[in-house]
Amino acid sequence: MTILFNRVTVIMAALLILAALASPSALAAPQSVQPEPRKAAAPDEAAETGLKPVQAFDVAQGKVVRSVPNDKSFQKMSKKWLKSVTGLAPQMTADNSCTFVYRIPLAKPAVVKADAISITTNDVFLFYCENNPPLLLVFDGERKPYLLLFKEDIKPFIRKVGIPALAD
């Protein structure tokens, strides 16, 4: 039976997901899913960064389904997203078309400017939404969440992570 989530349920689930991803135990590779080998970077590049892995959380399954080594290209992509922020999202929640949430730990804190607000964050959370533009979620130093609109293309990121499969 397919369960339909309303907006409140989706945002509550997303915030619980994000809280779980922020905990140290959530950073381990998922036990039921083996990470696929990456082709874009040499293994030593990922090891050199010393960063926590990039994680893909499947909202429907309620768990991390992919964990891949964090590298310079993930860092570059996330910085481009943060620089392209156009403002705070008008909605208070992500909707039920957002099927994946990706966590990208940053090598060093980044400052995000949204409207008149300046936020320093250590992680970027990308909401992949099938029927709507993607959203970014960042937390300030006091763990206050900010949902952001941005204009950068996320297809290179999705292809590199490998899920969901994108049509060319």
XYZ file of C-alpha atoms in Angstrom:
168
model
C 0.000 0.000 0.000
C 1.351 3.390 -0.948
C 1.427 5.876 1.863
C 0.872 9.485 0.897
C 2.641 12.040 3.009
C 1.208 15.456 3.638
C 3.489 18.481 3.872
C 3.798 18.380 7.644
C 4.705 14.715 7.644
C 7.331 15.232 4.945
C 9.067 18.084 6.726
C 8.970 16.262 10.057
C 10.475 13.196 8.390
C 13.099 15.329 6.668
C 14.099 17.034 9.890
C 14.349 13.690 11.672
C 16.439 12.426 8.780
C 18.717 15.392 8.974
C 19.088 15.051 12.721
C 19.989 11.400 12.234
C 22.470 12.249 9.487
C 24.102 14.821 11.745
C 24.809 12.194 14.411
C 28.180 10.410 14.252
C 26.597 6.956 14.006
C 24.751 7.962 10.843
C 28.026 8.612 9.081
C 28.852 4.941 8.742
C 28.119 3.369 5.394
C 24.656 1.795 5.303
C 24.797 -1.870 6.196
C 22.203 -3.123 3.740
C 23.573 -1.257 0.720
C 27.138 -1.443 -0.537
C 28.550 1.799 -1.922
C 29.307 1.578 -5.614
C 32.824 2.332 -6.772
C 33.292 5.831 -8.101
C 34.749 6.516 -11.503
C 35.209 10.291 -11.353
C 38.133 10.518 -8.912
C 41.077 8.412 -7.934
C 40.664 6.678 -4.556
C 43.631 8.557 -3.092
C 41.953 11.935 -3.812
C 38.977 11.050 -1.597
C 41.262 9.706 1.114
C 43.309 12.927 1.052
C 40.306 15.105 1.826
C 39.641 13.456 5.194
C 35.988 14.455 4.870
C 32.892 12.642 6.010
C 31.160 10.912 3.081
C 28.382 12.325 0.946
C 25.173 10.489 1.835
C 21.951 9.922 -0.080
C 18.833 9.393 2.025
C 15.777 7.855 0.346
C 12.732 9.458 1.951
C 10.366 6.586 0.997
C 12.687 3.936 2.462
C 13.576 6.068 5.467
C 17.284 5.293 5.333
C 20.645 6.154 3.821
C 20.882 4.192 0.580
C 24.227 5.402 -0.735
C 27.375 6.701 0.868
C 30.212 7.869 -1.387
C 33.603 9.408 -0.628
C 33.554 13.174 -0.414
C 36.050 14.851 -2.737
C 37.075 18.156 -4.306
C 34.397 18.003 -7.000
C 31.606 17.579 -4.407
C 33.080 20.526 -2.511
C 33.194 22.630 -5.679
C 29.587 21.775 -6.589
C 28.243 22.586 -3.129
C 30.115 25.919 -3.088
C 28.573 26.813 -6.467
C 25.107 26.023 -5.087
C 25.696 28.206 -2.042
C 26.954 31.089 -4.189
C 23.848 30.821 -6.393
C 21.347 31.126 -3.520
C 18.570 33.507 -4.529
C 16.856 33.725 -1.149
C 14.889 31.927 1.497
C 12.310 29.454 0.218
C 8.791 30.865 0.647
C 7.461 27.552 1.921
C 8.279 26.312 5.378
C 8.685 22.709 4.259
C 9.807 20.542 1.395
C 6.865 18.794 -0.237
C 6.186 15.142 -1.002
C 7.837 15.326 -4.439
C 11.222 15.520 -2.665
C 12.330 11.906 -2.815
C 16.007 12.147 -1.867
C 17.969 14.231 0.613
C 21.737 14.403 0.150
C 24.171 15.479 2.838
C 27.421 17.086 1.717
C 29.791 17.786 4.642
C 31.959 20.803 3.869
C 35.748 20.876 4.167
C 35.496 24.204 5.982
C 32.565 26.331 7.107
C 30.872 28.337 4.360
C 28.996 31.596 4.606
C 25.644 31.733 2.812
C 23.859 34.984 2.115
C 20.084 34.768 1.761
C 18.103 37.978 1.632
C 19.411 40.027 4.597
C 20.654 36.945 6.466
C 24.208 35.621 6.592
C 24.523 31.983 7.706
C 27.695 30.043 8.463
C 27.238 26.314 7.907
C 29.309 23.122 7.997
C 26.990 20.932 5.913
C 24.764 21.359 2.890
C 21.610 19.282 2.502
C 20.186 19.052 -0.999
C 16.527 18.135 -1.462
C 15.968 16.473 -4.827
C 12.360 17.099 -5.825
C 10.937 15.429 -8.934
C 8.234 18.013 -9.681
C 9.750 21.146 -8.167
C 13.064 22.977 -8.128
C 15.611 21.522 -5.723
C 16.100 23.136 -2.321
C 19.068 23.554 -0.019
C 18.858 23.200 3.709
C 21.581 24.635 5.928
C 21.880 25.000 9.676
C 23.512 27.914 11.440
C 25.776 27.555 14.483
C 22.746 27.231 16.764
C 21.256 24.459 14.567
C 18.492 26.733 13.254
C 17.387 25.458 9.802
C 17.175 27.605 6.673
C 15.489 26.325 3.504
C 16.980 28.060 0.468
C 16.254 28.553 -3.216
C 19.181 28.446 -5.639
C 19.761 28.422 -9.380
C 22.692 26.052 -10.064
C 22.228 22.831 -12.027
C 22.296 19.707 -9.818
C 22.422 17.115 -12.626
C 26.236 16.681 -12.443
C 25.912 15.983 -8.711
C 23.046 13.488 -9.155
C 24.961 11.667 -11.909
C 28.082 11.465 -9.745
C 26.171 10.089 -6.746
C 24.299 7.713 -9.068
C 20.784 7.947 -7.635
C 18.213 8.498 -8.855
C 19.080 7.567 -12.421
C 18.603 10.558 -14.700
C 17.498 10.408 -18.317
C 19.948 12.110 -20.667
